[in-house]
Amino acid sequence: MITPEEAAKKPLPAPDGDTQTFWKGMREGRLLLQHCRRCGHVQYYQQQLCRHCGGGDLVHEAACGRGTVYSFSVVYRAPGPAFKDDVPYAVLLVELAEGPRMISTYTGGPVEDVTFDMAVELVFEEVSAEIALPRFRRV
Ligand SMILES: [Zn+2]
């Protein structure tokens, strides 16, 4: 059971063994993608194995931060009390320049500005001492 106090706070990521490198990168202003040294596949989010070839030789490299809006949806009804001041907001499916697609949210302007194929760039939003979240704004 979630208390009203808990419901009023936004949930935060809890870095674990698989994701702590990713979240450390976010704190340092870098979106880390995994590159497979065997097949060249680039993936987001972090896993132990390449999702293309199953290889385990993955290295982290920072994304350039550029991408395009592959799809999006505008949220008008807050999913909980913690988000009531945010609506309306746009949830983006961004295709990164490196290939992977990631879900994030739009920042830096009204949701009416968001269009398909719009060029966007990554920004980092500090939400706690440990966590910075990736968001995207129009280029
Ligand atoms: Zn691979």
Coordinates of N, CA, C and O and ligand atoms in Angstrom, one line a residue:
M1 N 0.9 -1.2 0.0 CA 0.0 0.0 0.0 C 0.9 1.2 0.0 O 1.8 1.3 0.8
I2 N 0.6 2.1 -0.9 CA 1.4 3.4 -1.0 C 0.7 4.5 -0.2 O -0.5 4.7 -0.3
T3 N 1.5 5.1 0.7 CA 0.9 6.2 1.5 C 0.8 7.4 0.6 O 1.4 7.6 -0.4
P4 N -0.1 8.4 1.0 CA -0.2 9.6 0.3 C 1.1 10.4 0.2 O 1.4 11.0 -0.9
E5 N 1.9 10.3 1.2 CA 3.3 11.0 1.2 C 4.1 10.4 0.1 O 4.8 11.1 -0.6
E6 N 4.1 9.0 0.0 CA 4.9 8.4 -1.0 C 4.4 8.7 -2.4 O 5.1 8.9 -3.4
A7 N 3.1 8.7 -2.5 CA 2.4 9.0 -3.9 C 2.8 10.4 -4.4 O 2.7 10.6 -5.6
A8 N 3.1 11.3 -3.4 CA 3.3 12.7 -3.8 C 4.8 12.9 -4.3 O 5.1 13.9 -4.8
K9 N 5.6 11.8 -4.2 CA 7.0 11.9 -4.6 C 7.1 11.1 -5.9 O 6.6 10.0 -6.1
K10 N 8.0 11.6 -6.8 CA 8.2 10.9 -8.1 C 9.1 9.7 -7.8 O 10.1 9.9 -7.0
P11 N 8.9 8.6 -8.4 CA 9.8 7.5 -8.2 C 11.1 7.8 -8.9 O 11.2 8.5 -9.9
L12 N 12.2 7.3 -8.2 CA 13.6 7.5 -8.8 C 14.2 6.2 -9.1 O 13.9 5.2 -8.5
P13 N 15.1 6.2 -10.1 CA 15.8 5.0 -10.4 C 16.6 4.5 -9.2 O 17.1 5.4 -8.5
A14 N 16.8 3.2 -9.1 CA 17.6 2.7 -8.0 C 18.8 1.9 -8.7 O 18.6 0.8 -9.2
P15 N 19.9 2.6 -8.9 CA 21.0 1.9 -9.7 C 21.4 0.6 -9.0 O 21.5 0.5 -7.8
D16 N 21.6 -0.5 -9.8 CA 22.1 -1.8 -9.3 C 23.3 -2.2 -10.1 O 23.9 -1.4 -10.8
G17 N 23.7 -3.4 -9.9 CA 25.0 -3.9 -10.5 C 25.0 -3.7 -12.0 O 26.1 -3.3 -12.6
D18 N 23.9 -3.9 -12.7 CA 23.9 -3.7 -14.1 C 23.8 -2.3 -14.6 O 24.3 -1.9 -15.7
T19 N 23.3 -1.4 -13.8 CA 23.0 0.0 -14.2 C 23.8 1.1 -13.5 O 23.7 2.2 -13.9
Q20 N 24.7 0.7 -12.6 CA 25.3 1.8 -11.8 C 26.3 2.6 -12.7 O 26.4 3.8 -12.5
T21 N 26.9 1.9 -13.7 CA 27.8 2.6 -14.6 C 27.0 3.6 -15.4 O 27.5 4.8 -15.6
F22 N 25.9 3.2 -15.9 CA 25.0 4.1 -16.6 C 24.6 5.3 -15.8 O 24.8 6.5 -16.3
W23 N 24.2 5.1 -14.6 CA 23.8 6.3 -13.8 C 24.9 7.2 -13.3 O 24.8 8.4 -13.2
K24 N 26.1 6.6 -13.2 CA 27.3 7.4 -12.9 C 27.6 8.3 -14.1 O 27.9 9.5 -13.9
G25 N 27.5 7.7 -15.3 CA 27.7 8.5 -16.5 C 26.7 9.6 -16.6 O 27.1 10.8 -16.9
M26 N 25.4 9.4 -16.3 CA 24.4 10.4 -16.3 C 24.8 11.6 -15.4 O 24.7 12.7 -15.7
R27 N 25.3 11.2 -14.2 CA 25.7 12.3 -13.2 C 26.9 13.1 -13.8 O 27.0 14.3 -13.4
E28 N 27.7 12.5 -14.6 CA 28.8 13.2 -15.2 C 28.5 13.8 -16.5 O 29.4 14.3 -17.2
G29 N 27.2 13.8 -16.9 CA 26.8 14.4 -18.2 C 27.1 13.6 -19.4 O 27.3 14.2 -20.5
R30 N 27.1 12.3 -19.2 CA 27.3 11.4 -20.4 C 26.2 10.3 -20.4 O 26.0 9.7 -19.4
L31 N 25.6 10.2 -21.6 CA 24.7 9.0 -21.8 C 25.5 7.9 -22.4 O 25.9 7.9 -23.5
L32 N 25.7 6.9 -21.5 CA 26.5 5.7 -22.0 C 25.7 4.7 -22.7 O 24.6 4.2 -22.2
L33 N 26.1 4.3 -23.8 CA 25.5 3.2 -24.6 C 26.5 2.0 -24.6 O 27.7 2.2 -24.5
Q34 N 26.0 0.8 -24.7 CA 26.9 -0.4 -24.8 C 27.1 -0.7 -26.2 O 26.2 -0.8 -27.0
H35 N 28.4 -0.8 -26.5 CA 28.8 -1.2 -27.9 C 29.4 -2.6 -27.8 O 30.3 -2.9 -27.0
C36 N 28.9 -3.5 -28.7 CA 29.4 -4.9 -28.7 C 30.7 -4.9 -29.6 O 30.7 -4.5 -30.7
R37 N 31.7 -5.5 -29.0 CA 33.0 -5.6 -29.7 C 33.0 -6.7 -30.7 O 33.8 -6.8 -31.6
R38 N 32.0 -7.6 -30.6 CA 32.0 -8.8 -31.5 C 31.2 -8.4 -32.8 O 31.7 -8.7 -33.9
C39 N 30.1 -7.8 -32.7 CA 29.2 -7.5 -33.9 C 29.0 -6.1 -34.2 O 28.4 -5.7 -35.2
G40 N 29.4 -5.2 -33.2 CA 29.2 -3.8 -33.5 C 27.8 -3.2 -33.1 O 27.6 -2.0 -33.2
H41 N 27.0 -4.1 -32.6 CA 25.6 -3.6 -32.2 C 25.8 -2.6 -31.0 O 26.6 -2.7 -30.2
V42 N 24.9 -1.6 -31.1 CA 24.9 -0.6 -30.0 C 23.5 -0.7 -29.3 O 22.5 -0.8 -29.9
Q43 N 23.6 -0.8 -27.9 CA 22.3 -1.0 -27.2 C 22.2 0.0 -26.0 O 23.1 0.4 -25.4
Y44 N 20.9 0.3 -25.8 CA 20.4 1.0 -24.6 C 19.1 0.2 -24.3 O 18.3 0.0 -25.2
Y45 N 19.0 -0.2 -23.2 CA 19.5 0.0 -21.9 C 20.6 -1.1 -21.6 O 20.7 -2.1 -22.4
Q46 N 21.2 -1.0 -20.5 CA 22.4 -1.8 -20.1 C 21.9 -3.3 -19.8 O 21.0 -3.5 -19.1
Q47 N 22.7 -4.2 -20.4 CA 22.5 -5.6 -20.1 C 23.9 -6.3 -20.1 O 24.8 -5.7 -20.6
Q48 N 24.0 -7.5 -19.6 CA 25.2 -8.2 -19.6 C 25.7 -8.7 -20.9 O 26.8 -8.9 -21.2
L49 N 24.7 -9.0 -21.8 CA 24.9 -9.6 -23.1 C 24.4 -8.7 -24.2 O 23.4 -8.0 -24.0
C50 N 25.1 -8.8 -25.4 CA 24.6 -8.1 -26.6 C 23.2 -8.7 -27.0 O 23.1 -9.9 -27.1
R51 N 22.3 -7.9 -27.2 CA 20.9 -8.4 -27.6 C 20.9 -8.8 -29.1 O 19.9 -9.4 -29.5
H52 N 22.0 -8.5 -29.8 CA 22.0 -8.9 -31.2 C 22.7 -10.3 -31.4 O 22.1 -11.2 -32.0
C53 N 23.9 -10.4 -30.8 CA 24.7 -11.7 -31.0 C 24.9 -12.5 -29.8 O 25.4 -13.6 -29.8
G54 N 24.5 -12.0 -28.6 CA 24.6 -12.7 -27.4 C 26.0 -12.7 -26.8 O 26.3 -13.3 -25.8
G55 N 26.9 -11.9 -27.4 CA 28.3 -11.8 -26.9 C 28.3 -11.0 -25.6 O 27.4 -10.2 -25.3
G56 N 29.4 -11.2 -24.9 CA 29.5 -10.6 -23.6 C 30.6 -9.5 -23.5 O 30.9 -9.0 -22.5
D57 N 31.2 -9.2 -24.7 CA 32.3 -8.2 -24.7 C 31.7 -6.8 -25.1 O 31.7 -6.4 -26.2
L58 N 31.2 -6.2 -24.1 CA 30.5 -4.9 -24.3 C 31.3 -3.8 -23.6 O 31.8 -3.9 -22.5
V59 N 31.4 -2.7 -24.3 CA 32.1 -1.5 -23.8 C 31.2 -0.3 -23.8 O 30.3 -0.2 -24.7
H60 N 31.3 0.5 -22.8 CA 30.5 1.8 -22.7 C 31.1 2.9 -23.5 O 32.3 3.1 -23.4
E61 N 30.3 3.6 -24.3 CA 30.8 4.8 -25.0 C 29.7 5.8 -24.9 O 28.5 5.5 -24.9
A62 N 30.1 7.1 -24.7 CA 29.1 8.1 -24.6 C 28.4 8.4 -25.9 O 29.1 8.5 -26.9
A63 N 27.1 8.5 -25.8 CA 26.3 9.0 -27.0 C 26.6 10.4 -27.3 O 27.0 11.2 -26.4
C64 N 26.4 10.8 -28.6 CA 26.6 12.2 -28.9 C 25.5 13.1 -28.4 O 25.7 14.3 -28.3
G65 N 24.4 12.5 -28.1 CA 23.3 13.3 -27.5 C 22.3 13.8 -28.5 O 21.3 14.4 -28.1
R66 N 22.5 13.5 -29.8 CA 21.6 13.9 -30.8 C 20.6 12.8 -31.2 O 21.0 11.6 -31.2
G67 N 19.4 13.2 -31.6 CA 18.5 12.2 -32.0 C 17.3 12.8 -32.7 O 17.2 14.0 -32.9
T68 N 16.3 12.0 -33.1 CA 15.1 12.5 -33.6 C 13.9 11.8 -32.9 O 14.0 10.7 -32.4
V69 N 12.8 12.5 -33.0 CA 11.6 12.0 -32.3 C 11.0 10.9 -33.3 O 10.5 11.2 -34.3
Y70 N 11.1 9.6 -32.8 CA 10.5 8.5 -33.6 C 9.0 8.5 -33.4 O 8.2 8.2 -34.3
S71 N 8.6 8.7 -32.2 CA 7.2 8.7 -31.9 C 7.0 9.5 -30.5 O 8.0 9.7 -29.8
F72 N 5.8 9.9 -30.2 CA 5.6 10.6 -29.0 C 4.1 10.5 -28.6 O 3.2 10.2 -29.4
S73 N 3.8 10.8 -27.3 CA 2.5 10.8 -26.8 C 2.4 12.0 -25.8 O 3.4 12.2 -25.0
V74 N 1.3 12.7 -25.8 CA 1.2 13.8 -24.8 C 0.3 13.3 -23.7 O -0.8 12.8 -23.9
V75 N 0.8 13.5 -22.4 CA 0.0 13.1 -21.3 C -0.7 14.3 -20.7 O -0.1 15.3 -20.4
Y76 N -2.0 14.2 -20.6 CA -2.9 15.3 -20.1 C -3.4 15.0 -18.7 O -3.7 15.9 -18.0
R77 N -3.4 13.7 -18.4 CA -3.9 13.3 -17.1 C -2.8 12.7 -16.3 O -2.2 11.6 -16.7
A78 N -2.4 13.3 -15.2 CA -1.3 12.8 -14.4 C -1.5 11.4 -13.9 O -2.6 11.1 -13.4
P79 N -0.4 10.6 -14.0 CA -0.5 9.2 -13.6 C -0.6 9.1 -12.0 O -0.9 8.0 -11.5
G80 N -0.3 10.2 -11.3 CA -0.3 10.2 -9.9 C -0.1 11.6 -9.4 O 0.2 12.5 -10.2
P81 N -0.3 11.8 -8.1 CA -0.2 13.2 -7.5 C 1.2 13.8 -7.8 O 1.2 15.0 -8.0
A82 N 2.2 13.0 -7.8 CA 3.6 13.6 -8.0 C 3.7 14.3 -9.4 O 4.6 15.1 -9.6
F83 N 2.8 14.0 -10.3 CA 3.0 14.5 -11.7 C 2.0 15.5 -12.0 O 1.9 16.0 -13.2
K84 N 1.1 15.9 -11.1 CA 0.0 16.8 -11.4 C 0.5 18.2 -11.9 O -0.2 18.8 -12.7
D85 N 1.6 18.6 -11.4 CA 2.1 19.9 -11.9 C 2.8 19.9 -13.2 O 3.2 20.9 -13.8
D86 N 3.0 18.7 -13.7 CA 3.8 18.5 -15.0 C 2.9 18.5 -16.2 O 3.4 18.7 -17.3
V87 N 1.6 18.1 -16.1 CA 0.8 17.9 -17.3 C 0.4 19.3 -17.9 O 0.3 20.3 -17.1
P88 N 0.3 19.4 -19.2 CA 0.6 18.3 -20.1 C 2.1 18.2 -20.4 O 2.8 19.1 -20.3
Y89 N 2.5 16.9 -20.6 CA 3.9 16.7 -20.9 C 4.0 15.7 -22.0 O 3.1 14.8 -22.2
A90 N 5.1 15.7 -22.8 CA 5.2 14.8 -23.9 C 6.2 13.7 -23.6 O 7.4 14.0 -23.1
V91 N 5.8 12.5 -23.7 CA 6.7 11.3 -23.6 C 7.2 11.0 -25.0 O 6.4 10.8 -25.9
L92 N 8.5 11.0 -25.1 CA 9.1 10.8 -26.5 C 9.8 9.4 -26.6 O 10.3 8.9 -25.6
L93 N 9.7 8.9 -27.8 CA 10.5 7.7 -28.2 C 11.5 8.3 -29.1 O 11.2 8.7 -30.3
V94 N 12.7 8.5 -28.6 CA 13.8 9.1 -29.4 C 14.7 8.1 -30.0 O 15.2 7.2 -29.4
E95 N 14.9 8.3 -31.3 CA 15.9 7.4 -32.0 C 17.2 8.2 -31.9 O 17.4 9.2 -32.5
L96 N 18.2 7.6 -31.2 CA 19.5 8.2 -31.0 C 20.3 8.1 -32.3 O 20.1 7.2 -33.1
A97 N 21.2 9.1 -32.5 CA 22.1 9.1 -33.7 C 22.8 7.7 -33.8 O 23.1 7.3 -34.9
E98 N 23.1 7.1 -32.7 CA 23.8 5.8 -32.7 C 23.0 4.6 -33.0 O 23.5 3.5 -33.1
G99 N 21.6 4.8 -33.1 CA 20.7 3.8 -33.5 C 19.7 3.3 -32.4 O 18.5 3.2 -32.8
P100 N 20.1 3.2 -31.2 CA 19.1 2.7 -30.2 C 17.9 3.7 -30.0 O 18.2 4.9 -30.2
R101 N 16.8 3.3 -29.6 CA 15.7 4.1 -29.3 C 15.5 4.1 -27.8 O 15.6 3.1 -27.2
M102 N 15.2 5.3 -27.3 CA 15.0 5.4 -25.8 C 13.8 6.2 -25.5 O 13.5 7.2 -26.2
I103 N 13.1 5.9 -24.4 CA 11.9 6.6 -24.0 C 12.4 7.7 -23.0 O 13.2 7.4 -22.1
S104 N 11.9 8.9 -23.2 CA 12.3 10.0 -22.3 C 11.1 11.0 -22.3 O 10.0 10.7 -22.8
T105 N 11.4 12.2 -21.8 CA 10.3 13.3 -21.9 C 10.9 14.5 -22.5 O 12.1 14.7 -22.5
Y106 N 10.0 15.3 -23.0 CA 10.4 16.6 -23.7 C 10.5 17.7 -22.7 O 9.7 17.8 -21.7
T107 N 11.5 18.6 -22.9 CA 11.7 19.7 -22.0 C 12.0 21.0 -22.9 O 12.4 20.8 -24.0
G108 N 11.8 22.1 -22.3 CA 12.3 23.3 -22.9 C 11.3 24.0 -23.8 O 11.7 24.9 -24.5
G109 N 10.0 23.6 -23.8 CA 9.0 24.3 -24.6 C 7.7 23.6 -24.4 O 7.6 22.5 -23.8
P110 N 6.6 24.2 -25.0 CA 5.3 23.6 -24.9 C 5.2 22.3 -25.7 O 5.9 22.2 -26.7
V111 N 4.3 21.4 -25.3 CA 4.2 20.1 -25.9 C 3.7 20.3 -27.3 O 4.0 19.4 -28.2
E112 N 3.0 21.4 -27.6 CA 2.5 21.6 -29.0 C 3.7 21.7 -30.0 O 3.5 21.5 -31.2
D113 N 4.9 21.9 -29.5 CA 6.0 22.1 -30.4 C 6.5 20.7 -31.0 O 7.2 20.6 -32.0
V114 N 6.1 19.6 -30.2 CA 6.7 18.3 -30.6 C 6.1 17.8 -31.9 O 4.9 17.8 -32.0
T115 N 6.9 17.3 -32.8 CA 6.5 16.7 -34.0 C 7.3 15.4 -34.3 O 8.4 15.3 -33.7
F116 N 6.8 14.6 -35.1 CA 7.5 13.4 -35.6 C 8.8 13.9 -36.3 O 8.7 14.9 -37.1
D117 N 9.8 13.1 -36.2 CA 11.1 13.4 -36.9 C 11.8 14.7 -36.4 O 12.8 15.1 -37.0
M118 N 11.3 15.3 -35.4 CA 11.9 16.5 -34.9 C 13.3 16.2 -34.3 O 13.5 15.2 -33.6
A119 N 14.3 17.1 -34.7 CA 15.6 16.9 -34.1 C 15.7 17.4 -32.7 O 15.2 18.4 -32.4
V120 N 16.2 16.5 -31.8 CA 16.3 16.8 -30.4 C 17.7 16.5 -29.9 O 18.5 15.8 -30.6
E121 N 18.0 17.1 -28.8 CA 19.3 16.9 -28.1 C 19.1 16.6 -26.6 O 18.1 17.1 -26.0
L122 N 20.0 15.9 -26.1 CA 19.9 15.4 -24.7 C 20.3 16.5 -23.7 O 21.2 17.3 -24.0
V123 N 19.5 16.6 -22.7 CA 19.9 17.4 -21.5 C 19.8 16.6 -20.3 O 19.1 15.6 -20.2
F124 N 20.5 17.0 -19.3 CA 20.6 16.2 -18.0 C 19.9 17.0 -16.9 O 20.2 18.1 -16.7
E125 N 18.9 16.3 -16.3 CA 18.2 17.0 -15.2 C 18.5 16.4 -13.9 O 18.1 15.2 -13.6
E126 N 19.2 17.1 -13.0 CA 19.5 16.6 -11.7 C 18.3 16.6 -10.9 O 17.6 17.6 -10.7
V127 N 18.0 15.4 -10.3 CA 16.8 15.3 -9.5 C 17.1 14.9 -8.1 O 16.3 14.9 -7.2
S128 N 18.4 14.4 -7.8 CA 18.8 14.1 -6.5 C 20.3 14.1 -6.5 O 21.0 14.4 -7.5
A129 N 20.9 13.9 -5.3 CA 22.4 13.9 -5.3 C 23.0 12.8 -6.1 O 24.1 12.9 -6.6
E130 N 22.3 11.7 -6.3 CA 22.8 10.5 -7.1 C 22.3 10.5 -8.5 O 22.9 9.8 -9.4
I131 N 21.1 11.0 -8.8 CA 20.4 10.8 -10.0 C 20.2 12.0 -10.9 O 19.7 13.1 -10.4
A132 N 20.7 11.9 -12.1 CA 20.3 12.9 -13.1 C 19.6 12.1 -14.2 O 19.9 11.0 -14.6
L133 N 18.5 12.7 -14.7 CA 17.6 12.0 -15.6 C 17.9 12.6 -17.0 O 18.1 13.8 -17.2
P134 N 17.8 11.7 -18.1 CA 17.9 12.2 -19.4 C 16.6 12.8 -19.9 O 15.5 12.1 -19.8
R135 N 16.7 13.9 -20.5 CA 15.5 14.5 -21.2 C 15.9 15.1 -22.5 O 17.1 15.2 -22.7
F136 N 15.0 15.5 -23.3 CA 15.3 16.0 -24.6 C 14.7 17.3 -24.9 O 13.5 17.5 -24.6
R137 N 15.4 18.2 -25.6 CA 14.8 19.5 -26.1 C 15.0 19.6 -27.6 O 15.9 19.0 -28.1
R138 N 14.3 20.5 -28.1 CA 14.4 20.7 -29.6 C 15.7 21.4 -29.9 O 16.2 22.2 -29.2
V139 N 16.3 20.9 -31.0 CA 17.6 21.5 -31.4 C 17.3 22.9 -32.1 O 16.5 23.0 -32.9
Ligands
ZN1 ZN 26.9 -8.3 -30.6

